[in-house]
């Protein structure tokens, strides 16, 4: 069969408004143009779409908000299922668990949990989809206290290649539950997840911005603090060269800036004073080096963490790369500034070092295929191909940064941070990849979802063969 053999009542064709809505992505530099697309608003609609695709001989791909469109293979020739399941976030306060339909964004989860004094290990942008972020690891501003966000998953419901719904948790299909958590995808279309929440009294969160002319001493100061930072604090340092566009404060578009943002968690009322002190120990020395251009750090509730990173709300084009780095030392810090600092000529709009360690580095006793990250920093760098900056220039500079930081590169990556699917990536070792592949082959023996498997998670096992 061909895509034209699929029932129009189920799937949308190129050129139709329904197709454009279902195939829309956040990263405009990585559009997806599948053979057919559908926006599924219930598990039954997902099941119908998968069955229709299998009848037509189409592979199936899946996404929610399209933030990671650059990190996945093109969906050419496939059915793309966009999950927008209805029902809303349900909070079980007694169990401290949230039930979240696929397609839900983190802003909805945070706002549902906050009135109950609870929080989730969410991403830095409220518009990011919950499911993709969690299954790919998830590096939260609470992460040095909570660990990778994938470890908060308590149950996953999905539609597999046979068009059936399956629930995976510690009791039901535990092998699948293990593989789904960080295993690189390709198991089916997730329709719902249940995640653990944690109590929060207050959070000290925000961002400070300084002229990048002072990047050297500011980076040295941040690194010195980060080496001994409490687990309750998770921060990032960003070199930013932002264009003068709506939504960017004028003082941040006047030239390159260095930003330190993040959050310090106080789970109980009696922890608030310590959180204030930890934030002061970070920010005080930075503010003494030079006065910030803008400073939003403040004590607030959990919803305030969504505003700290100031990520764009609307779709934008961007090209980037990601590395997991060992402790840099003075030489590594200098190499970082040489390729992304004020005088580097970098076309990147943002170059980030996200602080890791703490609970990020610890194996979770009931974790899945990916439950920890052994690195000091996560590097992410990206830029939009605007004006004189071309896609080719961005790719070339990503390669320059990768070469400069090679001595500190661990050789591993996190699925949720990967910016380009053609970039080198490795999420775990070959033995673990093979184990995940065997589970995948059990549930998808014909490779209906093979296109969704992250390149960094591909094992030596194919279609159940060992």
XYZ file of C-alpha atoms in Angstrom:
466
model
C 0.000 0.000 0.000
C 0.923 3.699 -0.296
C -0.013 6.630 1.959
C -2.975 7.302 -0.345
C -4.449 3.960 0.708
C -4.777 5.131 4.315
C -8.210 6.320 5.377
C -8.540 10.126 5.284
C -10.695 9.946 8.408
C -7.628 8.928 10.396
C -4.595 10.604 8.846
C -3.918 14.030 7.309
C -2.118 14.593 3.991
C 0.514 17.191 3.043
C -1.068 20.532 2.248
C -4.004 20.217 4.630
C -4.294 22.417 7.755
C -4.509 19.278 9.899
C -1.229 18.007 8.448
C 0.552 21.313 9.051
C -0.680 21.404 12.651
C 0.386 17.828 13.359
C 3.821 18.209 11.737
C 4.667 21.626 13.250
C 7.930 21.793 15.221
C 9.544 24.231 17.636
C 12.950 24.154 15.931
C 12.202 25.780 12.577
C 15.653 24.814 11.277
C 14.608 21.152 11.410
C 11.143 20.853 9.842
C 9.487 17.470 9.573
C 7.684 16.544 6.334
C 6.268 13.046 6.847
C 4.140 11.193 4.328
C 1.131 11.618 6.610
C 0.439 13.079 10.033
C -2.187 13.032 12.735
C -2.849 14.852 15.988
C -4.087 12.232 18.466
C -6.215 13.436 21.364
C -6.967 10.078 22.983
C -5.346 6.670 23.379
C -7.992 5.277 21.042
C -6.953 7.742 18.330
C -3.341 6.692 18.798
C -4.294 3.028 18.469
C -6.293 3.773 15.298
C -3.406 5.738 13.778
C -0.837 3.019 14.468
C -3.089 0.318 13.023
C -3.774 2.403 9.911
C -0.055 3.026 9.385
C 0.783 -0.660 9.745
C -1.913 -1.551 7.216
C -0.424 0.973 4.799
C 3.143 -0.209 5.378
C 4.182 3.146 6.870
C 6.714 3.435 9.676
C 5.490 5.460 12.650
C 7.197 8.431 14.285
C 6.023 10.430 17.268
C 6.481 13.878 18.822
C 4.683 16.318 21.105
C 5.962 19.925 20.979
C 8.687 19.402 18.366
C 11.458 20.948 20.479
C 13.745 18.018 19.604
C 13.069 17.943 15.854
C 16.744 18.615 15.129
C 17.827 15.747 17.356
C 15.776 13.051 15.615
C 15.931 11.535 12.171
C 13.761 13.078 9.454
C 10.276 11.556 9.304
C 10.241 11.318 5.507
C 7.958 8.507 4.303
C 6.466 7.918 7.753
C 3.311 8.636 9.678
C 4.041 11.296 12.306
C 1.801 11.088 15.382
C 1.547 14.272 17.400
C 0.185 13.488 20.860
C -2.160 16.069 22.349
C -4.143 13.884 24.712
C -6.898 15.510 26.698
C -7.757 15.003 30.345
C -5.393 17.382 32.073
C -2.892 16.817 34.876
C -4.176 14.842 37.871
C -2.395 15.264 41.219
C -2.549 12.517 43.837
C -1.411 14.446 46.902
C -1.374 11.398 49.177
C 1.026 9.495 46.912
C 2.776 12.655 45.620
C 2.251 11.493 42.056
C 1.078 13.356 38.961
C -0.717 11.606 36.106
C 0.184 13.453 32.898
C -1.326 12.869 29.429
C 1.137 12.877 26.527
C 1.366 16.297 24.897
C 1.204 18.116 28.233
C 3.880 20.761 28.768
C 5.823 21.376 31.951
C 4.050 24.638 32.670
C 0.779 22.754 33.129
C 2.378 20.265 35.522
C 4.100 22.932 37.617
C 0.915 24.984 37.958
C -1.134 21.910 38.890
C 1.320 20.756 41.577
C 2.308 24.108 43.146
C -0.946 24.760 45.067
C -0.316 21.484 46.905
C 3.227 22.459 47.914
C 4.649 19.987 45.394
C 7.034 20.243 42.460
C 8.346 18.076 39.620
C 11.849 17.700 38.210
C 10.849 19.777 35.199
C 12.736 21.426 32.380
C 13.788 25.061 32.218
C 11.099 26.068 29.674
C 7.404 25.743 30.440
C 6.536 24.958 26.807
C 8.662 21.795 26.604
C 6.718 18.536 26.419
C 6.806 16.329 29.503
C 7.120 12.928 27.812
C 10.089 13.505 25.502
C 12.026 15.359 28.201
C 11.522 12.568 30.741
C 12.269 9.630 28.445
C 15.466 11.367 27.314
C 16.881 11.814 30.823
C 15.879 15.325 31.825
C 18.342 17.768 33.441
C 16.309 19.880 35.844
C 17.274 22.909 37.926
C 16.378 20.622 40.852
C 18.554 17.815 39.475
C 21.522 17.945 41.836
C 18.979 17.174 44.568
C 16.581 14.873 42.674
C 18.813 13.249 40.025
C 17.873 12.814 36.379
C 14.184 13.510 35.857
C 13.704 10.119 34.169
C 14.092 8.564 37.621
C 10.829 10.193 38.720
C 8.773 8.091 36.288
C 6.469 5.680 38.111
C 4.432 4.360 35.169
C 4.296 4.721 31.392
C 1.328 3.908 29.168
C 1.928 3.457 25.448
C 0.556 2.015 22.235
C 2.865 -0.611 20.749
C 3.351 -1.754 17.151
C 0.396 -4.167 17.310
C -1.936 -1.259 18.029
C -2.525 -2.317 21.641
C -2.228 -0.228 24.805
C 0.333 -1.387 27.378
C 1.052 -0.155 30.883
C 4.632 -0.486 32.065
C 5.643 -0.003 35.685
C 7.542 -1.846 38.401
C 4.922 -4.627 38.417
C 3.487 -4.668 34.887
C 6.028 -5.268 32.093
C 8.999 -4.309 34.311
C 11.516 -5.104 31.558
C 9.786 -2.664 29.208
C 9.548 -0.098 32.008
C 13.316 -0.377 32.507
C 14.070 0.043 28.791
C 11.676 2.937 28.247
C 13.404 5.055 30.879
C 16.306 6.529 28.952
C 16.611 3.654 26.470
C 16.448 5.867 23.410
C 12.891 5.434 22.168
C 11.423 3.276 19.430
C 9.062 1.284 21.667
C 5.731 2.844 20.713
C 3.654 5.975 21.177
C 3.488 7.052 24.821
C 0.003 8.208 25.809
C 0.394 8.929 29.531
C 2.997 8.960 32.311
C 2.863 9.007 36.079
C 5.665 10.886 37.826
C 6.781 11.310 41.410
C 6.554 14.787 42.927
C 8.450 16.188 45.890
C 7.606 18.777 48.554
C 8.830 22.350 48.151
C 8.476 25.278 50.522
C 10.403 27.976 48.643
C 12.897 28.285 45.822
C 15.598 30.916 45.377
C 15.792 31.212 41.612
C 16.537 33.603 38.790
C 19.289 34.791 36.481
C 22.087 37.334 36.713
C 23.571 38.885 33.573
C 26.964 40.552 33.342
C 28.978 42.018 30.486
C 30.995 39.265 28.821
C 34.017 41.548 29.108
C 34.328 40.111 32.637
C 33.782 36.492 31.572
C 37.182 35.252 32.773
C 36.865 36.126 36.473
C 33.130 35.391 36.494
C 33.670 31.888 35.108
C 36.508 31.249 37.577
C 34.313 32.392 40.468
C 31.370 30.230 39.376
C 33.574 27.165 38.921
C 35.106 27.600 42.368
C 31.634 27.777 43.934
C 30.305 24.850 41.873
C 33.017 22.475 43.119
C 31.608 22.677 46.666
C 27.994 23.656 46.003
C 25.248 22.027 48.070
C 23.012 19.489 46.325
C 20.049 21.779 46.729
C 21.617 24.167 44.196
C 21.714 23.542 40.440
C 22.935 26.284 38.110
C 24.226 26.976 34.643
C 26.643 29.498 33.158
C 25.858 30.817 29.690
C 27.741 33.007 27.246
C 25.041 34.770 25.244
C 25.031 36.963 22.147
C 21.378 37.856 21.730
C 19.808 39.745 18.830
C 17.695 42.890 19.419
C 14.344 41.191 18.931
C 11.053 41.421 20.866
C 11.289 39.646 24.209
C 15.014 40.303 24.708
C 15.660 43.072 27.289
C 17.623 45.929 25.657
C 20.539 45.667 28.081
C 21.060 42.050 27.024
C 21.048 42.813 23.303
C 23.698 45.550 23.480
C 26.580 43.070 23.363
C 27.747 39.660 24.594
C 26.743 38.813 28.157
C 27.490 36.103 30.699
C 24.531 34.669 32.585
C 24.406 32.580 35.759
C 20.968 31.135 36.383
C 19.461 28.266 38.310
C 17.628 27.390 41.489
C 18.283 26.587 45.152
C 15.632 24.284 46.591
C 14.140 24.522 50.079
C 11.934 21.473 50.597
C 10.751 22.523 54.078
C 10.172 25.859 55.790
C 13.174 25.198 58.027
C 15.369 24.885 54.892
C 14.587 28.371 53.542
C 17.337 30.173 55.467
C 19.957 27.706 54.190
C 18.714 28.189 50.617
C 19.071 31.960 50.961
C 22.583 31.519 52.319
C 23.592 29.175 49.475
C 22.324 31.641 46.880
C 24.173 34.472 48.589
C 27.406 32.443 48.583
C 27.045 32.049 44.817
C 25.856 35.503 43.861
C 27.734 37.697 46.324
C 31.228 37.105 44.870
C 29.888 37.411 41.301
C 28.246 40.756 42.082
C 31.492 41.966 43.651
C 33.404 41.370 40.405
C 31.142 43.773 38.525
C 27.598 45.056 38.730
C 25.093 42.899 36.836
C 23.285 44.365 33.850
C 20.130 42.580 34.966
C 19.449 40.449 38.037
C 16.217 38.495 38.590
C 17.326 36.207 41.441
C 14.626 36.139 44.136
C 12.894 33.926 46.661
C 9.689 32.545 45.186
C 7.468 29.511 44.792
C 8.130 26.637 42.373
C 6.369 28.367 39.458
C 9.113 30.999 39.485
C 11.688 28.473 38.278
C 9.964 28.437 34.882
C 10.910 32.101 34.371
C 14.583 31.845 35.344
C 16.022 30.632 32.033
C 14.057 33.079 29.834
C 13.720 30.579 26.985
C 11.789 31.742 23.898
C 8.116 30.848 23.951
C 7.601 30.859 20.193
C 9.194 28.548 17.619
C 12.651 29.591 16.397
C 15.286 28.059 14.109
C 18.476 26.853 15.774
C 21.484 24.645 15.106
C 23.604 23.308 17.950
C 25.605 20.609 19.676
C 25.972 18.912 23.066
C 28.811 17.323 25.061
C 29.215 15.889 28.551
C 32.436 17.252 30.041
C 34.821 16.296 32.816
C 35.995 18.930 35.290
C 37.569 21.621 33.109
C 40.261 23.087 35.290
C 41.878 26.391 34.325
C 43.029 25.087 30.943
C 39.574 23.817 30.007
C 37.903 27.044 31.147
C 40.306 29.028 28.970
C 39.590 26.744 26.014
C 35.855 27.280 26.528
C 36.215 31.057 26.473
C 38.557 30.923 23.477
C 35.812 29.408 21.309
C 32.615 30.964 22.716
C 33.788 34.093 24.557
C 33.499 37.750 23.626
C 36.483 37.788 21.262
C 35.968 34.330 19.751
C 33.842 35.430 16.808
C 31.398 32.672 17.714
C 28.105 32.736 15.785
C 26.394 30.883 18.637
C 23.649 32.790 20.424
C 24.061 30.692 23.578
C 26.877 28.478 24.898
C 26.003 26.786 28.195
C 27.780 24.884 30.940
C 25.127 23.169 33.093
C 26.352 22.165 36.534
C 26.048 18.410 37.174
C 27.309 16.206 40.034
C 25.317 15.621 43.195
C 22.340 13.307 42.645
C 22.898 13.436 38.879
C 25.919 11.196 39.391
C 24.208 8.583 41.556
C 22.651 5.353 40.308
C 18.986 5.183 41.163
C 18.239 1.879 42.957
C 15.105 1.344 40.850
C 16.283 3.239 37.785
C 15.970 2.366 34.129
C 18.366 2.041 31.224
C 19.732 5.526 31.939
C 19.633 6.678 35.548
C 22.799 8.728 36.112
C 25.295 10.928 34.325
C 29.007 10.802 35.110
C 30.232 14.270 34.173
C 30.976 17.633 35.761
C 29.163 19.732 33.160
C 26.739 19.402 30.287
C 27.707 21.660 27.404
C 25.019 22.898 25.008
C 25.647 25.487 22.316
C 23.287 26.742 19.633
C 22.437 29.661 17.414
C 19.814 30.751 14.901
C 20.674 31.056 11.209
C 19.674 34.726 11.040
C 21.119 37.479 8.827
C 24.788 36.860 8.020
C 24.904 33.722 10.200
C 24.347 30.672 8.028
C 23.538 27.074 8.872
C 26.964 26.135 7.499
C 28.701 28.641 9.780
C 26.883 27.260 12.811
C 27.776 23.671 11.933
C 31.395 24.684 11.407
C 31.617 26.448 14.747
C 29.998 23.531 16.538
C 32.840 21.411 15.165
C 35.361 24.017 16.345
C 33.949 23.940 19.871
C 33.889 20.148 19.893
C 37.572 20.014 18.865
C 38.593 22.612 21.452
C 36.819 20.773 24.289
C 37.875 17.287 23.161
C 40.374 16.796 26.046
C 37.483 17.130 28.515
C 34.810 15.304 26.496
C 33.592 12.135 28.249
C 32.410 10.690 24.933
C 28.859 10.360 26.272
C 25.704 12.409 25.758
C 22.206 12.741 27.198
C 19.291 12.141 24.813
C 17.279 15.126 26.073
C 20.193 17.519 25.417
C 21.217 16.391 21.932
C 20.752 19.196 19.376
C 21.556 17.419 16.093
C 20.915 13.788 15.175
C 24.027 13.660 12.987
C 26.274 14.809 15.832
C 28.391 12.203 17.630
C 26.359 10.784 20.497
C 26.542 7.867 22.886
C 24.117 7.515 25.759
C 25.445 4.302 27.313
C 27.744 1.372 26.542
C 27.189 -1.301 23.897
C 26.153 -4.029 26.328
C 23.358 -1.894 27.734
C 22.361 -0.790 24.232
C 22.085 -4.463 23.227
C 19.893 -5.241 26.233
C 17.593 -2.334 25.373
C 17.488 -3.458 21.726
C 16.322 -6.946 22.753
C 13.434 -5.429 24.691
C 12.624 -3.165 21.763
C 12.602 -6.115 19.351
C 10.166 -7.979 21.601
C 7.592 -5.189 21.334
C 8.376 -4.030 17.799
C 9.773 -7.032 15.899
C 9.173 -5.453 12.481
C 10.722 -2.080 13.357
C 7.593 0.032 12.950
C 9.092 2.613 15.344
C 12.745 2.111 14.337
C 13.068 5.682 13.090
C 12.445 6.968 16.616
C 15.474 5.170 18.095
C 18.096 7.721 19.176
C 21.386 7.248 17.274
C 23.242 7.211 20.598
C 21.185 4.257 21.834
C 21.460 1.862 18.882
C 22.782 -1.559 19.910
C 24.320 -4.415 17.967
C 21.069 -6.401 18.238
C 18.588 -5.984 15.391
C 14.993 -7.257 15.194
C 15.407 -9.684 18.035
C 18.597 -11.282 16.651
C 21.577 -11.665 18.959
